[in-house]
Coordinates of C-alpha atoms and ligand atoms in Angstrom, one line a residue:
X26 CA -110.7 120.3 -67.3
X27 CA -110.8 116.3 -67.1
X28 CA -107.0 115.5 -65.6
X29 CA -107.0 111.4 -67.1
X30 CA -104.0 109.1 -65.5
X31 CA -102.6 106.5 -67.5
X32 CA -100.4 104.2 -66.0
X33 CA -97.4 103.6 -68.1
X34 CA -94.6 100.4 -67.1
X35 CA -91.0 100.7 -66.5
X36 CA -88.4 98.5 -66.5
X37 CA -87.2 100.0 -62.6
X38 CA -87.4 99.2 -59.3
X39 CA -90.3 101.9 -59.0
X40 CA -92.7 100.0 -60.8
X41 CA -94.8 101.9 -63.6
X42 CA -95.0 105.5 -63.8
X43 CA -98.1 107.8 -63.9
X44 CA -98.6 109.9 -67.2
X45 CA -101.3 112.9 -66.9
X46 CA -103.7 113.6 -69.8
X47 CA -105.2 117.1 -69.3
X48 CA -108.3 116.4 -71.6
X49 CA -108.5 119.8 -72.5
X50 CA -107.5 122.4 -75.7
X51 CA -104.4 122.4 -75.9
X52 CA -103.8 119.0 -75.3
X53 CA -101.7 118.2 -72.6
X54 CA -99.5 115.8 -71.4
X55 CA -97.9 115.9 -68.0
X56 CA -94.9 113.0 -67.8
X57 CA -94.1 110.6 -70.7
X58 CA -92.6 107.4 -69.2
X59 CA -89.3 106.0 -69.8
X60 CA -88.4 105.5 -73.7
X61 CA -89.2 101.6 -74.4
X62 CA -92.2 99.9 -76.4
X63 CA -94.1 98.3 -73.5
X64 CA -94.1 102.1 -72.4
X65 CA -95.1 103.9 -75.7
X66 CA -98.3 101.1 -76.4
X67 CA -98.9 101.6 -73.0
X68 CA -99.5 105.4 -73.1
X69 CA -100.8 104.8 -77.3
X70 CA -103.5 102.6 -75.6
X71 CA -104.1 105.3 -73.0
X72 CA -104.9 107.9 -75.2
X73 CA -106.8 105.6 -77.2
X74 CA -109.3 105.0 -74.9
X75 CA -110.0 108.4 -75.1
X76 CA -110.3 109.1 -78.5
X77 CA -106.7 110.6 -78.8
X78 CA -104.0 110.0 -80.8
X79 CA -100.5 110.7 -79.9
X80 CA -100.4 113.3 -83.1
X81 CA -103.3 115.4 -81.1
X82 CA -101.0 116.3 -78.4
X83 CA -99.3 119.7 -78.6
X84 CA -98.1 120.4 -75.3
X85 CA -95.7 118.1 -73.1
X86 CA -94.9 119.1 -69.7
X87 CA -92.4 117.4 -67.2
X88 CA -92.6 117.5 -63.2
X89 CA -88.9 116.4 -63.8
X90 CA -86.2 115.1 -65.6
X91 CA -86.2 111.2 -64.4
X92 CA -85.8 108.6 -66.9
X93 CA -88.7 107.2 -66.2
X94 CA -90.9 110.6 -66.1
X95 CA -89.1 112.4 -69.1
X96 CA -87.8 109.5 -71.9
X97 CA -90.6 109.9 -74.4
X98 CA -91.1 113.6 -74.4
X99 CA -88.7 113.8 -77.3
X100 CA -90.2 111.0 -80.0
X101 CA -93.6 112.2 -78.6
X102 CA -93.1 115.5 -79.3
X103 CA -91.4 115.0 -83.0
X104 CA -95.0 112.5 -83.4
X105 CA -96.9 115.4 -82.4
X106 CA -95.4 117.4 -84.6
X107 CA -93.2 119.8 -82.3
X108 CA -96.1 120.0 -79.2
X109 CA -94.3 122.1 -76.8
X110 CA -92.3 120.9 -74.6
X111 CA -91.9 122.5 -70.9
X112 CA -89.6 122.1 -67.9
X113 CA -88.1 123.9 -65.1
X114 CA -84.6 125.1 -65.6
X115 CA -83.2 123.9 -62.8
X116 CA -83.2 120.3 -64.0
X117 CA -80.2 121.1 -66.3
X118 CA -78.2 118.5 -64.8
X119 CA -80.8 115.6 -65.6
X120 CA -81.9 117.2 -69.0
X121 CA -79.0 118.2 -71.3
X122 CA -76.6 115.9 -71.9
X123 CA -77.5 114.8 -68.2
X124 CA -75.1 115.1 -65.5
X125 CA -71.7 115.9 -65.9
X126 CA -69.7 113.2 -65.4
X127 CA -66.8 115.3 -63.3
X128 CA -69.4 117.3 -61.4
X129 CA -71.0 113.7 -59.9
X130 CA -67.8 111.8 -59.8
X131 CA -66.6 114.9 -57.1
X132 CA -70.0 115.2 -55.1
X133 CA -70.0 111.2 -54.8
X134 CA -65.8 111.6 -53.8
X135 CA -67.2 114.3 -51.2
X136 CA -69.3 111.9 -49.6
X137 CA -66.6 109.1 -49.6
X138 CA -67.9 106.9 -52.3
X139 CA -64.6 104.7 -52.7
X140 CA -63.7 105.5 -56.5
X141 CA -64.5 101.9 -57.6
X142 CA -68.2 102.1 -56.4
X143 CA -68.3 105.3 -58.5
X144 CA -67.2 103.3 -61.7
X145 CA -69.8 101.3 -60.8
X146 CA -72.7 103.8 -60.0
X147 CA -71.4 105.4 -63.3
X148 CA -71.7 102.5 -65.4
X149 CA -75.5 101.5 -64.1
X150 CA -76.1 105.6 -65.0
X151 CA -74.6 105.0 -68.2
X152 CA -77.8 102.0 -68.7
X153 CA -80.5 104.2 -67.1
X154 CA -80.2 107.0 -69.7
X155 CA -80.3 105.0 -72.4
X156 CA -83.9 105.7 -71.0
X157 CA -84.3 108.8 -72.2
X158 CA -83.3 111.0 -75.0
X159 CA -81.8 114.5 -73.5
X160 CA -83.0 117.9 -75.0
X161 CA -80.5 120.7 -76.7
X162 CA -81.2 124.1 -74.3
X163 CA -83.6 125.4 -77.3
X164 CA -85.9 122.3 -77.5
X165 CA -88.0 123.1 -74.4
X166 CA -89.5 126.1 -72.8
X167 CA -88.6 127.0 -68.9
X168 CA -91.2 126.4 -66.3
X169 CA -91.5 129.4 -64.0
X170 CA -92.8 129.4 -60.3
X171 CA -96.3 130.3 -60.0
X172 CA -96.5 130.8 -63.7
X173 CA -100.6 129.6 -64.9
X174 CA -100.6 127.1 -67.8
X175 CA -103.8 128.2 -69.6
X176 CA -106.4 125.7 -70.9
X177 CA -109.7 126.7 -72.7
X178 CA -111.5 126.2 -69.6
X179 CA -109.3 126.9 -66.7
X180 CA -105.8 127.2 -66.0
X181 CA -103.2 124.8 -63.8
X182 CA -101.0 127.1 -61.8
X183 CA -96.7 126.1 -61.4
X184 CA -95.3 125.3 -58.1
X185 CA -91.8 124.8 -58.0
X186 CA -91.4 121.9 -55.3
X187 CA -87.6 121.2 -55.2
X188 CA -86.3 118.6 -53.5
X189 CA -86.8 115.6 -55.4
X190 CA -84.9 116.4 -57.8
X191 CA -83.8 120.6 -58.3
X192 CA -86.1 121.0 -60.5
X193 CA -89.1 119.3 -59.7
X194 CA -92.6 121.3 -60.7
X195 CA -95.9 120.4 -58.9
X196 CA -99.4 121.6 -60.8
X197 CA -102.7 122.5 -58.8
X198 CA -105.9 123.4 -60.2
X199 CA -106.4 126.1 -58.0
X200 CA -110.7 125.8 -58.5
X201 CA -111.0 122.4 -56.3
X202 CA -107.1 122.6 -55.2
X203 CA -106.5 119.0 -57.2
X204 CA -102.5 118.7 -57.1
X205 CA -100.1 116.9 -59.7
X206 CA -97.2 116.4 -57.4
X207 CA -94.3 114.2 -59.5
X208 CA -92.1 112.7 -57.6
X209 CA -92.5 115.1 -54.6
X210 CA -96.1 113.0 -53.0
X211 CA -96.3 109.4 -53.0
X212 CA -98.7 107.5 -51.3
X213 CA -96.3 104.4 -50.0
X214 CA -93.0 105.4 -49.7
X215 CA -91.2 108.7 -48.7
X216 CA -89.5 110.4 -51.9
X217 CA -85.4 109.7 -51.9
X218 CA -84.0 113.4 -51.9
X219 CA -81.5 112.3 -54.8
X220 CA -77.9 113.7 -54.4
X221 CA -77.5 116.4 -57.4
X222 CA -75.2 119.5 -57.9
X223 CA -76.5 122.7 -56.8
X224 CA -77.8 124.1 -60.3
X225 CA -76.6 127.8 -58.8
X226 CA -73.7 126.5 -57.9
X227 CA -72.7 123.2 -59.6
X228 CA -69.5 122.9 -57.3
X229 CA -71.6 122.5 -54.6
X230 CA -74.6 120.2 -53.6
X231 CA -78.2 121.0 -53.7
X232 CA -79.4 121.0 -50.2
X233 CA -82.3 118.4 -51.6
X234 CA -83.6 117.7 -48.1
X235 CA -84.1 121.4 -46.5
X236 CA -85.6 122.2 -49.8
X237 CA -87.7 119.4 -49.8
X238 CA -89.2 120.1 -46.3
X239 CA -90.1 123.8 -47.9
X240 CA -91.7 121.8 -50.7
X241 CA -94.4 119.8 -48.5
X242 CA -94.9 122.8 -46.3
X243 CA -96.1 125.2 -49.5
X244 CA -98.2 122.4 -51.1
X245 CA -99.5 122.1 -47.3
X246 CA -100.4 126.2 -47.4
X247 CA -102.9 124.9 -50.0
X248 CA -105.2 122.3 -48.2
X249 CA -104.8 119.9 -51.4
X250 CA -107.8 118.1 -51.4
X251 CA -106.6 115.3 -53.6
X252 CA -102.7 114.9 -55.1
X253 CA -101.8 113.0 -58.0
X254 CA -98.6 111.7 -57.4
X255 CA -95.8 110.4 -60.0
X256 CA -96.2 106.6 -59.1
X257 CA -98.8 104.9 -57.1
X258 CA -102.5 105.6 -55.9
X259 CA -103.3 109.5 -55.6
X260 CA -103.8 110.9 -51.6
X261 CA -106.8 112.0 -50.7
X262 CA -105.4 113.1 -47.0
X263 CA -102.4 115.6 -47.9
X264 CA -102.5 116.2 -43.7
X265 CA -102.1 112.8 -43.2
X266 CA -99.4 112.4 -45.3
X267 CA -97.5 115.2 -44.3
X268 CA -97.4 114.6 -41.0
X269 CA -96.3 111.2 -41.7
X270 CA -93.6 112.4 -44.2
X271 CA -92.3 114.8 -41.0
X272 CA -92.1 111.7 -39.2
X273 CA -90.3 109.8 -40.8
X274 CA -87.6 112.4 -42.1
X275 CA -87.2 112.9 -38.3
X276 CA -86.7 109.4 -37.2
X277 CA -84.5 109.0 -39.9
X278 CA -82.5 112.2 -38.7
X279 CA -82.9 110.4 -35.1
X280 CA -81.1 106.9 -36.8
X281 CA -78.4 108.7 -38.8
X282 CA -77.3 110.6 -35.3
X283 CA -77.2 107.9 -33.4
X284 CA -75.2 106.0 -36.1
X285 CA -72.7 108.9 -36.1
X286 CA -69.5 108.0 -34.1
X287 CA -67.3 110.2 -32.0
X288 CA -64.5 109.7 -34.5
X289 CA -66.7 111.0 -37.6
X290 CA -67.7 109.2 -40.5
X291 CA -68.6 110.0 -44.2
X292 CA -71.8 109.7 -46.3
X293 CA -71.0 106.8 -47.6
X294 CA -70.1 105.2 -44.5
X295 CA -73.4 106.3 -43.1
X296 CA -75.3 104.9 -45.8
X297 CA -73.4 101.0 -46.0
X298 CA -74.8 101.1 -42.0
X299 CA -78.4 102.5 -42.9
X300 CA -78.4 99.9 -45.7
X301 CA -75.9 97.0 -45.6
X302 CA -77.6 94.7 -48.4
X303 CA -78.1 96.9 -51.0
X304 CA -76.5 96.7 -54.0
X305 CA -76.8 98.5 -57.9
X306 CA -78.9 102.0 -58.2
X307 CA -79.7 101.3 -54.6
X308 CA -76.4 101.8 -53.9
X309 CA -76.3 105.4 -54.8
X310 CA -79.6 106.1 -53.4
X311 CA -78.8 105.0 -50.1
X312 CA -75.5 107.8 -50.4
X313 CA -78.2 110.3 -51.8
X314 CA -80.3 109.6 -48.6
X315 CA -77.4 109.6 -45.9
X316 CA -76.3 112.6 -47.6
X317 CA -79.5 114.5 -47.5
X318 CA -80.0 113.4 -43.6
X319 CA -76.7 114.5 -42.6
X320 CA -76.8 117.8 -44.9
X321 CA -80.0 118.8 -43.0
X322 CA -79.0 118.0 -39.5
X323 CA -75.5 120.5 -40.1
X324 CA -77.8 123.5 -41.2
X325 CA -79.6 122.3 -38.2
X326 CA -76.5 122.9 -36.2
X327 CA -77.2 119.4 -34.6
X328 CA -73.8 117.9 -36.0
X329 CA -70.8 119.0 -37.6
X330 CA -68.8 118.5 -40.2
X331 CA -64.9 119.3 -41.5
X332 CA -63.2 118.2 -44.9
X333 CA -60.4 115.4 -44.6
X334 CA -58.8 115.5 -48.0
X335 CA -61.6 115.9 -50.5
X336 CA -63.7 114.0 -48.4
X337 CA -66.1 115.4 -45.9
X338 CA -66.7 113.7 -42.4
X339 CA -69.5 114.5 -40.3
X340 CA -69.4 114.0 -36.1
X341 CA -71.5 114.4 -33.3
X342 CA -71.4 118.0 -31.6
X343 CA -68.1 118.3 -29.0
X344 CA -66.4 115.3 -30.2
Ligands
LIG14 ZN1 -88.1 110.9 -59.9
LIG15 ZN1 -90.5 108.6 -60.6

């Protein structure tokens, strides 16, 4: 089983994605890119280069349900002439219809987003999906945990390595322990645990960060020897990375504590200290961070928290 990356551009921050070819019968894809035409020649001249046409692909399968991981799957898989299409469940937020615009309007109010910067995060949403084309509930097929997806010569088993995003799917090829990790490895930077409703529970929030730490730890009960990750270089030194990973989750913890004063402050205010210059997406993913780093350290029992209104405020233990 040849695993072939392609790297595809995108018109974020991010820089381009990384599409998987599994060179294999059936034909697989793991990750699209984001829908635009420097992203569909890019992949087009991919496949060319190994003898493939986009027409020879029949199955599609997503690590998640980012714009820039999941916005061709649909026009590729209507080219392909209905490849399958497969993703886990739990990204039903991100995938039909993506999120719902009164379920994220109250998790950003929760975390003290002042109601103008949520117009604001909303309308830069409203240009990121334009990204991607979302799927009706009977246009895909679910991933399941642990599930094999079979290939003529071999098969690549399913993790389900939340955190990321809910929903996020890792792959390993279980005969050398090669990983395709999404979103959820990247060589440079530590992944943003992205705010996102609990997909149990879609009043509440999806402890992204606890999950996440769950995530590294099973891919760690592996001993990858080398991960594909969604953007970047792949890691050849999981260890190295995870450790690293640990470290910096728990200096951040460290920062976000000491920020914390004895009077209590939100999310949001949390996050316009962590990151005062930011502006746009970043915006949001500096909440999604302060969130995440405060939601971990109050199941840690290391702070607390007590709702004010709809808002939440988080202090320091005994204040
Ligand atoms: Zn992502
Ligand atoms: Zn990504």
């Amino acid at each position: 089983m040849i695993i072939v990356p392609i790297s595809v551009p995108t018109p974020f921050y991010i820089g381009p994605v990384n599409v998987y070819l599994i060179k294999e019968d059936p034909l697989t894809l793991i990750d699209t890119g984001p829908k635009t035409r420097e992203a569909i020649e890019a992949l087009r001249e991919g496949l060319r280069r190994e003898r493939i046409r986009v027409s020879d692909i029949s199955r599609i399968v997503l690590t998640h349900a980012h714009e820039d991981h999941c916005g061709l799957a649909r026009s590729l898989r209507d080219e392909a002439k209905h490849a399958e299409v497969l993703v886990h469940d739990w990204e039903s937020g991100h995938r039909v219809g993506r999120l719902e615009h009164e379920q994220h309007r109250a998790l950003l109010a929760r975390a003290g987003v002042p109601p103008t910067e949520i117009d604001a995060m909303r309308r830069l949403y409203e240009q990121v999906r334009l990204y991607a084309d979302s799927f009706e509930e009977h246009e895909y097929s679910s991933l399941e945990d642990d599930a094999e997806l079979q290939f003529n010569s071999g098969s690549l088993r399913v993790l389900h390595t939340p955190g990321h995003t809910p929903g996020s799917c890792s792959f390993i090829r279980e005969a050398d322990r090669t990983v395709i990790a999404g979103d959820c490895v990247l060589k440079r930077i530590t992944p943003n645990p992205v705010l996102s409703p609990d997909p149990i529970d879609p009043t509440k929030r999806f402890p992204s960060l606890a999950e996440y730490l769950v995530s590294l730890a099973r891919l760690r009960s592996f001993a990858p020897t080398y991960v594909f990750g969604g953007h970047g270089e792949p890691v050849n030194d999981y260890e190295e990375l995870f450790n690293r990973y640990l470290r910096a989750i728990r200096e951040r913890q460290a920062l976000v504590m000491r920020l914390l004063p004895k009077t209590g402050a939100t999310a949001w205010d949390i996050s316009r200290e962590l990151f005062p210059e930011t502006d746009d997406v970043h915006r949001f993913l500096g909440v999604s961070e302060a969130v995440a780093h405060l939601d971990l350290a109050k199941s840690e029992a290391k702070i607390q928290m007590e709702l004010a209104g709809e808002r939440e405020i988080y202090r320091p233990l005994g204040a």
